[in-house]
mmCIF file of C-alpha atoms in Angstrom:
data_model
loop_
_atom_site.group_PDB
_atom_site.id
_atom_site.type_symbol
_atom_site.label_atom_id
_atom_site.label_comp_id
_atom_site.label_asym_id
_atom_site.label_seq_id
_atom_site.Cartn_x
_atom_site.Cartn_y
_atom_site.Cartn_z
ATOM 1 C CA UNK J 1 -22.263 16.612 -75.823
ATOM 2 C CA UNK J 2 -22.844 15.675 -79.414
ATOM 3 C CA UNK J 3 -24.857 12.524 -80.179
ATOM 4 C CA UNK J 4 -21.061 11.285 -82.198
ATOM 5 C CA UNK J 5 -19.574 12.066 -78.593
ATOM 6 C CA UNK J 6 -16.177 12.383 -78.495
ATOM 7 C CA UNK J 7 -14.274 14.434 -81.866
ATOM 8 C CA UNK J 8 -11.334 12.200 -81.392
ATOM 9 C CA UNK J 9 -9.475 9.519 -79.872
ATOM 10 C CA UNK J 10 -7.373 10.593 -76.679
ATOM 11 C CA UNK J 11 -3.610 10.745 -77.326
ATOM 12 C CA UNK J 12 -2.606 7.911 -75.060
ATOM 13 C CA UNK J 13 -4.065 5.050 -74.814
ATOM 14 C CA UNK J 14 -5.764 6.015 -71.560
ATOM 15 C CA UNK J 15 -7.346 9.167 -70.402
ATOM 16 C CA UNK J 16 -8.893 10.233 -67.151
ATOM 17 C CA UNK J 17 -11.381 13.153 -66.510
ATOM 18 C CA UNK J 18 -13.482 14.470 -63.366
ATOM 19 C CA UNK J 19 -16.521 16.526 -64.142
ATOM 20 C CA UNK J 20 -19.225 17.650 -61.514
ATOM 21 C CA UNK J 21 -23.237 17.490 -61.714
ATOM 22 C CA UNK J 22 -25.783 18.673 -60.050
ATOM 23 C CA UNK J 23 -28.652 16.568 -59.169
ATOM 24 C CA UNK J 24 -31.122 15.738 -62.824
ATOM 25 C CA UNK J 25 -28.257 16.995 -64.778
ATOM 26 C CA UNK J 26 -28.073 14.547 -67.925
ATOM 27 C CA UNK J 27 -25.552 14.360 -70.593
ATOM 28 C CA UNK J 28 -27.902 13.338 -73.570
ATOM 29 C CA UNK J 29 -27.581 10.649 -75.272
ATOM 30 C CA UNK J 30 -24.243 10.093 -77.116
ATOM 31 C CA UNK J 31 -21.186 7.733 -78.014
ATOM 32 C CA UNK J 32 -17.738 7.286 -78.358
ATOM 33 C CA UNK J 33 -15.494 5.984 -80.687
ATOM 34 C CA UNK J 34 -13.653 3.976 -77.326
ATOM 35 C CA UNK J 35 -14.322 2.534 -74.788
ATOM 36 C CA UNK J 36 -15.646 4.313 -71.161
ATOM 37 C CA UNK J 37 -15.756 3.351 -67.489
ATOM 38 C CA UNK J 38 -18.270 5.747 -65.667
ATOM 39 C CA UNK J 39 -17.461 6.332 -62.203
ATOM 40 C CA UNK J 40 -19.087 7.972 -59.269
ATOM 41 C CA UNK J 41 -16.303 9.372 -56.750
ATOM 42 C CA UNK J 42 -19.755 10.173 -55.080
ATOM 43 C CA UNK J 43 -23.159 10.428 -55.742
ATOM 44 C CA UNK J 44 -25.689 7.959 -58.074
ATOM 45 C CA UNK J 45 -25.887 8.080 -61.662
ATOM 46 C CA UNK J 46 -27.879 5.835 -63.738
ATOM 47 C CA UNK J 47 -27.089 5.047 -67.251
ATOM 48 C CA UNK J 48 -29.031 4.009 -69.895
ATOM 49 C CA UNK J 49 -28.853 1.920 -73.585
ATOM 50 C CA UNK J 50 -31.110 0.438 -75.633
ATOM 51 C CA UNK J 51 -30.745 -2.839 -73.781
ATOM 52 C CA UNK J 52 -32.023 -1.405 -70.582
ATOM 53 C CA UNK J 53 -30.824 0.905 -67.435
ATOM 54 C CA UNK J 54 -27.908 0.283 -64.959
ATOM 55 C CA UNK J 55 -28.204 2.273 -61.824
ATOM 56 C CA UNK J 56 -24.449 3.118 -60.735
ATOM 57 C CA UNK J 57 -23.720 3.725 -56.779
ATOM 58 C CA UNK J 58 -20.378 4.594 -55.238
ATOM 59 C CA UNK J 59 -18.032 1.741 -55.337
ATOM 60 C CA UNK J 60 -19.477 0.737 -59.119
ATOM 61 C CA UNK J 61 -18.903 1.772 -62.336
ATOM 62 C CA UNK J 62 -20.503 1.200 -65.835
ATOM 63 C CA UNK J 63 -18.320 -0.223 -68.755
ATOM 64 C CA UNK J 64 -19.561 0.776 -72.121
ATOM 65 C CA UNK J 65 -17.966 -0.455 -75.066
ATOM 66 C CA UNK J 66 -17.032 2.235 -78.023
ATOM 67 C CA UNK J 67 -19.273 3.542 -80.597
ATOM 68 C CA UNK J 68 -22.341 2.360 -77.517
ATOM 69 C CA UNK J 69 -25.136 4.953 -78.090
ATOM 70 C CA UNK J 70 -25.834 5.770 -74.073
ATOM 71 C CA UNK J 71 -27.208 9.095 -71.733
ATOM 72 C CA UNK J 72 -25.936 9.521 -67.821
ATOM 73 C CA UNK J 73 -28.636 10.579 -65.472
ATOM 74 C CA UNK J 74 -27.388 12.166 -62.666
ATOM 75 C CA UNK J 75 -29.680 10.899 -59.642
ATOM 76 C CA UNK J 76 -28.122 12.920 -57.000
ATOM 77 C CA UNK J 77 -25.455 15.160 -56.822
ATOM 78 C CA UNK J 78 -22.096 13.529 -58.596
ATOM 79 C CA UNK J 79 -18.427 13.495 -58.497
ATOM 80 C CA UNK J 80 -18.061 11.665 -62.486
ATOM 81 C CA UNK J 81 -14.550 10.128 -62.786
ATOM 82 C CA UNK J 82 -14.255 8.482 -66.317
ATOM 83 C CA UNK J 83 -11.961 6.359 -67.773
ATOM 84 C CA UNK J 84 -11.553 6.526 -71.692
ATOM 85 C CA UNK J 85 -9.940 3.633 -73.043
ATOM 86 C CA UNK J 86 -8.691 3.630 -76.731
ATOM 87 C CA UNK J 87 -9.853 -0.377 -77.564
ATOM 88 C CA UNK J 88 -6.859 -2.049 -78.452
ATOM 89 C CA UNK J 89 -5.672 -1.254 -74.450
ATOM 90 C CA UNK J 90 -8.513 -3.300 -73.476
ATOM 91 C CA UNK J 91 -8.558 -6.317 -75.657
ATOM 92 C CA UNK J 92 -10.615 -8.660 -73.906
ATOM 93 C CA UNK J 93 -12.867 -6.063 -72.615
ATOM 94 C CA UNK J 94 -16.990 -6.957 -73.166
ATOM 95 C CA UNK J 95 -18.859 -5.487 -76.095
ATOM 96 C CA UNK J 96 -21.938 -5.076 -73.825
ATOM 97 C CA UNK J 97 -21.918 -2.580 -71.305
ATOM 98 C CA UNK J 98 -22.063 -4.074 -67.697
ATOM 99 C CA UNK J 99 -21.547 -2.813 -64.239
ATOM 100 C CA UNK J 100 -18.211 -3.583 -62.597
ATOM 101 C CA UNK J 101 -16.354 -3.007 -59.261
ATOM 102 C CA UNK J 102 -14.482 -0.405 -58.362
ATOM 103 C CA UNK J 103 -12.088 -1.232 -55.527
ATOM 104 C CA UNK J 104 -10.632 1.212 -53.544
ATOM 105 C CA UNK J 105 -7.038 0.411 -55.446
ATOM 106 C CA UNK J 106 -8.682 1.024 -58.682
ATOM 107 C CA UNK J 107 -10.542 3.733 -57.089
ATOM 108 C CA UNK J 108 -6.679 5.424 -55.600
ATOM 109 C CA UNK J 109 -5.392 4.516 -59.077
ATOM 110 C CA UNK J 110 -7.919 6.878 -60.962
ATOM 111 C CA UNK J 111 -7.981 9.737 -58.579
ATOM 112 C CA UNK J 112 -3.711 9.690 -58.991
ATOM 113 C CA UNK J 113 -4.402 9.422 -62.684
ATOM 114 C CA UNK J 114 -6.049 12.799 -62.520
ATOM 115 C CA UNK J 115 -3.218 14.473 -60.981
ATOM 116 C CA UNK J 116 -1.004 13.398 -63.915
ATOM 117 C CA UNK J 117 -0.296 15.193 -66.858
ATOM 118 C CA UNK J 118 -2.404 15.328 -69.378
ATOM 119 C CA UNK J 119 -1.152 13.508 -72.044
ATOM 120 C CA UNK J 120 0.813 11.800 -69.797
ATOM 121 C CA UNK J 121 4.755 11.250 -71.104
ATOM 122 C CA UNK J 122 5.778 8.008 -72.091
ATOM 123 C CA UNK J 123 8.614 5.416 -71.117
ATOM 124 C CA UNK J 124 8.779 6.775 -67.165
ATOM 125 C CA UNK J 125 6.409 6.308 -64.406
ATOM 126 C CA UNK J 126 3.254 7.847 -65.625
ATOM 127 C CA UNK J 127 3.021 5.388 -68.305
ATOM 128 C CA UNK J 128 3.431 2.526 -65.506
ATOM 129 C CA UNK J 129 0.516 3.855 -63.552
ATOM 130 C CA UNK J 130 -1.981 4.040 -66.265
ATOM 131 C CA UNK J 131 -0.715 0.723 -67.475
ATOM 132 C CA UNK J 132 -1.662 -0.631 -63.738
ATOM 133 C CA UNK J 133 -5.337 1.097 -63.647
ATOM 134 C CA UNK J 134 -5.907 -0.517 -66.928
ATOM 135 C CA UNK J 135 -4.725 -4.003 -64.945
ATOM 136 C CA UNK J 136 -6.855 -3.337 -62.316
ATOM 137 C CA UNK J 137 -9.867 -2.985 -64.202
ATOM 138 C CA UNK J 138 -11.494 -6.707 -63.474
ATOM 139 C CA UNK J 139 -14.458 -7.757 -65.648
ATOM 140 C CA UNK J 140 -15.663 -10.227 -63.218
ATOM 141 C CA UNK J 141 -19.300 -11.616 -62.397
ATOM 142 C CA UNK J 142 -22.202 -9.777 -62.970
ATOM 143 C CA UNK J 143 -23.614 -7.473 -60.537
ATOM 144 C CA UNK J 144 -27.100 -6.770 -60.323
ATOM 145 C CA UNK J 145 -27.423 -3.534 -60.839
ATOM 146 C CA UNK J 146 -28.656 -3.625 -64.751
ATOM 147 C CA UNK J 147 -32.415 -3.598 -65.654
ATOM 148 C CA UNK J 148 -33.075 -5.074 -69.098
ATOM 149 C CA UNK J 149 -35.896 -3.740 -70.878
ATOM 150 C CA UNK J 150 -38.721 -5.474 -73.358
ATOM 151 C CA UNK J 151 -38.597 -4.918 -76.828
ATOM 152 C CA UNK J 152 -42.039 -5.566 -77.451
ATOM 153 C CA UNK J 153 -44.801 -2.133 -77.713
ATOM 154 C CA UNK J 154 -47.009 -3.930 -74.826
ATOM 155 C CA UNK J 155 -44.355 -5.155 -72.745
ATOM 156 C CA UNK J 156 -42.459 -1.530 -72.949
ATOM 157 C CA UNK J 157 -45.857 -0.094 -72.039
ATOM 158 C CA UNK J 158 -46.479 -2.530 -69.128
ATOM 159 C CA UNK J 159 -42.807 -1.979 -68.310
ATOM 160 C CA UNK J 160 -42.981 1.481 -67.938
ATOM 161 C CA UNK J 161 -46.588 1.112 -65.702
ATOM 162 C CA UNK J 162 -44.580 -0.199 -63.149
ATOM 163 C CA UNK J 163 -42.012 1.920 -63.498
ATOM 164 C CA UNK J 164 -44.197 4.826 -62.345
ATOM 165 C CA UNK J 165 -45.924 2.464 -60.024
ATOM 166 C CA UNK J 166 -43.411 0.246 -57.913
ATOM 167 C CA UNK J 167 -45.296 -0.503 -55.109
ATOM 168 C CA UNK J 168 -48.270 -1.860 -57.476
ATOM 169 C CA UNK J 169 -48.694 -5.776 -56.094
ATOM 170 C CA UNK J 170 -50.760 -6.800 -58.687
ATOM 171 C CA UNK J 171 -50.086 -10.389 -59.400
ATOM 172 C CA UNK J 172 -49.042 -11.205 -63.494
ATOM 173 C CA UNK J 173 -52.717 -12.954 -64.237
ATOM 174 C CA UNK J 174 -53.978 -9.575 -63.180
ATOM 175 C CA UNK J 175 -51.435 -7.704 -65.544
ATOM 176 C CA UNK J 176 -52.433 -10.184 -67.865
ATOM 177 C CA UNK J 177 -55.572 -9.221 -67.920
ATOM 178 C CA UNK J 178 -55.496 -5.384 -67.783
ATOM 179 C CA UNK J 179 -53.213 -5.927 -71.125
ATOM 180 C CA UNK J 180 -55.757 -8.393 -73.165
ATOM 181 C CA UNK J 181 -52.673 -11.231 -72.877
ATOM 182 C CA UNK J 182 -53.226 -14.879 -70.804
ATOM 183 C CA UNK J 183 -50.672 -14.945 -67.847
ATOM 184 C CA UNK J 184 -48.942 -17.595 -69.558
ATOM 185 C CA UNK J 185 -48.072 -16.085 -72.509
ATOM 186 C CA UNK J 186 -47.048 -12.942 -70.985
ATOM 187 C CA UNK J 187 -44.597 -14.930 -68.622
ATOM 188 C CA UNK J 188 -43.128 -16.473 -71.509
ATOM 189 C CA UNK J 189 -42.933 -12.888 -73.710
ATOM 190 C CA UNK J 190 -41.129 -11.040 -70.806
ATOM 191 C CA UNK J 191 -38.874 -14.209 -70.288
ATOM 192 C CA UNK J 192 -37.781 -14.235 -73.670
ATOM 193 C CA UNK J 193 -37.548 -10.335 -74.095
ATOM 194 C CA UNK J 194 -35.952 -9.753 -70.961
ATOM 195 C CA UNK J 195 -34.391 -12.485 -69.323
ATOM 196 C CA UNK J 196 -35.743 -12.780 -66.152
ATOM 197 C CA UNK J 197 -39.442 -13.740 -65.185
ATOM 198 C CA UNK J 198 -41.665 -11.305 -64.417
ATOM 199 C CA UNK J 199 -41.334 -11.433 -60.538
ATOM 200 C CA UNK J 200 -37.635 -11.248 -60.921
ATOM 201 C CA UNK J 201 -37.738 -8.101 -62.731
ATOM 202 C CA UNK J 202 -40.220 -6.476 -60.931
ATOM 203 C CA UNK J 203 -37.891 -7.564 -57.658
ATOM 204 C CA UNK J 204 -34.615 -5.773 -60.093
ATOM 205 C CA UNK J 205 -36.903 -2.699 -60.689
ATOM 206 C CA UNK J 206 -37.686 -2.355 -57.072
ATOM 207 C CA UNK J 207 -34.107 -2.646 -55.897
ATOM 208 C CA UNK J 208 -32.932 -0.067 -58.189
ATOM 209 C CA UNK J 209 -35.313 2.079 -57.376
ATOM 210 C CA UNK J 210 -34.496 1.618 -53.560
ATOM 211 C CA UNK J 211 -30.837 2.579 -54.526
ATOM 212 C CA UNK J 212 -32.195 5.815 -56.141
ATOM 213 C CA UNK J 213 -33.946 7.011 -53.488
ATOM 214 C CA UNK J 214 -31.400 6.095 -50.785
ATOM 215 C CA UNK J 215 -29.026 8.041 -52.465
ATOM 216 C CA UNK J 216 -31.369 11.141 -52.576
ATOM 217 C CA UNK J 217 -31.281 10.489 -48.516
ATOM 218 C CA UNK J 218 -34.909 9.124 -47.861
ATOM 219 C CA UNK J 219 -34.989 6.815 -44.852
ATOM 220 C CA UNK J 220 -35.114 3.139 -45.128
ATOM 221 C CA UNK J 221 -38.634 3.577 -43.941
ATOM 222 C CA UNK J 222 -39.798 5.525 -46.466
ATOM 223 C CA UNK J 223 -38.299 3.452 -49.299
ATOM 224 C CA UNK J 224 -40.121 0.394 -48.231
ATOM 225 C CA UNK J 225 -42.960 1.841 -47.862
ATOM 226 C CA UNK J 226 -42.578 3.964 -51.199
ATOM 227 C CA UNK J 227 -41.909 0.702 -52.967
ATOM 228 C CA UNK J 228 -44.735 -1.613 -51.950
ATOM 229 C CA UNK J 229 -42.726 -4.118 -49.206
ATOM 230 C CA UNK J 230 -45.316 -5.122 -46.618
ATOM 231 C CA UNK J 231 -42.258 -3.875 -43.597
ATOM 232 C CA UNK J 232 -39.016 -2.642 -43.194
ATOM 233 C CA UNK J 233 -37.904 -5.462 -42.346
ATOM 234 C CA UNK J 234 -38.803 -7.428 -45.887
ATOM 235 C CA UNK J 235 -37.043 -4.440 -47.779
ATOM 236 C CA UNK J 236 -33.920 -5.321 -46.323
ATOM 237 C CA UNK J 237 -34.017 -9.217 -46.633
ATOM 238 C CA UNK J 238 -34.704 -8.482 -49.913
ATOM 239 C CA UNK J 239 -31.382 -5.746 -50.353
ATOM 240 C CA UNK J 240 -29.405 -8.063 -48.903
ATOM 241 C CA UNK J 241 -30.171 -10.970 -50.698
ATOM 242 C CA UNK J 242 -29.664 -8.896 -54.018
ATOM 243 C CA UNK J 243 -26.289 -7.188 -52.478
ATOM 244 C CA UNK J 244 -24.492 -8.791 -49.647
ATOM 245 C CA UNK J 245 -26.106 -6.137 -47.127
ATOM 246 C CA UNK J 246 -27.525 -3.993 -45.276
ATOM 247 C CA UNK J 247 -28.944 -0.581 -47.260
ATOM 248 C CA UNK J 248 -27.133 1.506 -44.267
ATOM 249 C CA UNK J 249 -24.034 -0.543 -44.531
ATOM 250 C CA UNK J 250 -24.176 -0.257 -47.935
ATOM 251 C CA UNK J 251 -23.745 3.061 -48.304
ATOM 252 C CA UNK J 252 -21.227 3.676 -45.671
ATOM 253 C CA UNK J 253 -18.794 1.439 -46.660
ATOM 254 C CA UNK J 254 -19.063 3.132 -49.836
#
């Protein structure tokens, strides 16, 4: 796919597409001149911008606004259903990309979509049902499923450190340290440039990472341990205080 994306709009104001990937597959990074809700029918993806990464499990989709410069990492095995949307359909959709829910009527509403014709004919039926998944897409709260990254050369670098490191415990004075910085003024830097303190990210980073290797079928076991938590209990208090549940109930209602 070319960095421009997309040669041209679709010829209705909503299109639906399914396209297969194999585990690592990635699409490079690209845009579109409309607006895109990535879907997993199954499998993870996670998709990044230059504001940061938003891991995408079943049940979960990505918005991302047109002309969004973005790449789709396939973490496991995926079923992509996306939803182009021409942006005039879509009025009061967000101009920052953000993860929303997919319930299981928008979920029955895009799979019928793809048994449609393609472009759908106007003034009958068809044109009713795409008109109702466009309804049904609900820009609500949200989830917390995006990790923002630092602007900043030594916050990117100490970002990506614990990228590759999860489970490191070291506390922010020793960060602070290992990065010639006070632990006050790094607190306030990756406030400002992210958002969230530095505990609070490094709590985001571990969760998505958790998702990841869920989906690739490691045990709950071996995430917790993979990721630093001091039990497997403590890994999931700490899902379900990000999500609403249990990692195995998570995935199977999903």
């Amino acid at each position: 796919m070319s960095r421009t994306g997309q040669r041209r709009f679709p010829q209705r104001p909503v299109a639906v597409f399914a396209l297969d990937f194999a585990q690592g597959a990635r699409t490079g990074t690209h845009a579109h001149p409309f607006g895109q809700l990535v879907h997993a029918a199954a499998g993870v993806m996670r998709v990044r911008t230059a504001r940061g990464a938003w891991i995408v499990p079943p049940g979960r989709a990505v918005w991302i606004p047109a002309a969004l410069e973005h790449e789709v990492e396939m973490l496991s095995s995926v079923a992509l259903r996306t939803v182009y949307v021409v942006p005039a359909a879509l009025p009061g959709a967000p101009r920052e990309a953000c993860v929303v829910a997919v319930t299981p009527l928008l979920r029955e509403l895009i799979l019928e979509a793809l048994r449609r014709p393609r472009p759908y004919p106007l003034g009958g039926a068809d044109e009713r049902l795409f008109q109702v998944l466009l309804d049904n897409v609900l820009f609500g709260a949200a989830l917390p499923l995006h990790l923002p990254g630092p602007r900043s050369a030594h916050l990117v670098a100490l970002a990506a450190r614990l990228q590759r490191t999860p489970a490191d415990t070291r506390t922010l004075a020793a960060w602070a340290e290992l990065t010639g910085s006070s632990a006050r003024t790094l607190a306030r830097e990756f406030r400002r440039e992210t958002g969230l303190s530095f505990g609070a990210w490094r709590a985001q980073l571990r969760l998505l990472r958790a998702l990841e290797l869920l989906a690739r079928k490691r045990s709950v076991t071996e995430v917790a341990l993979a990721l630093g938590y001091e039990s497997t209990s403590a890994f999931i208090h700490a899902f379900r205080r990000h999500l609403g549940t249990t990692p195995a109930r998570y995935f199977a209602e999903r």
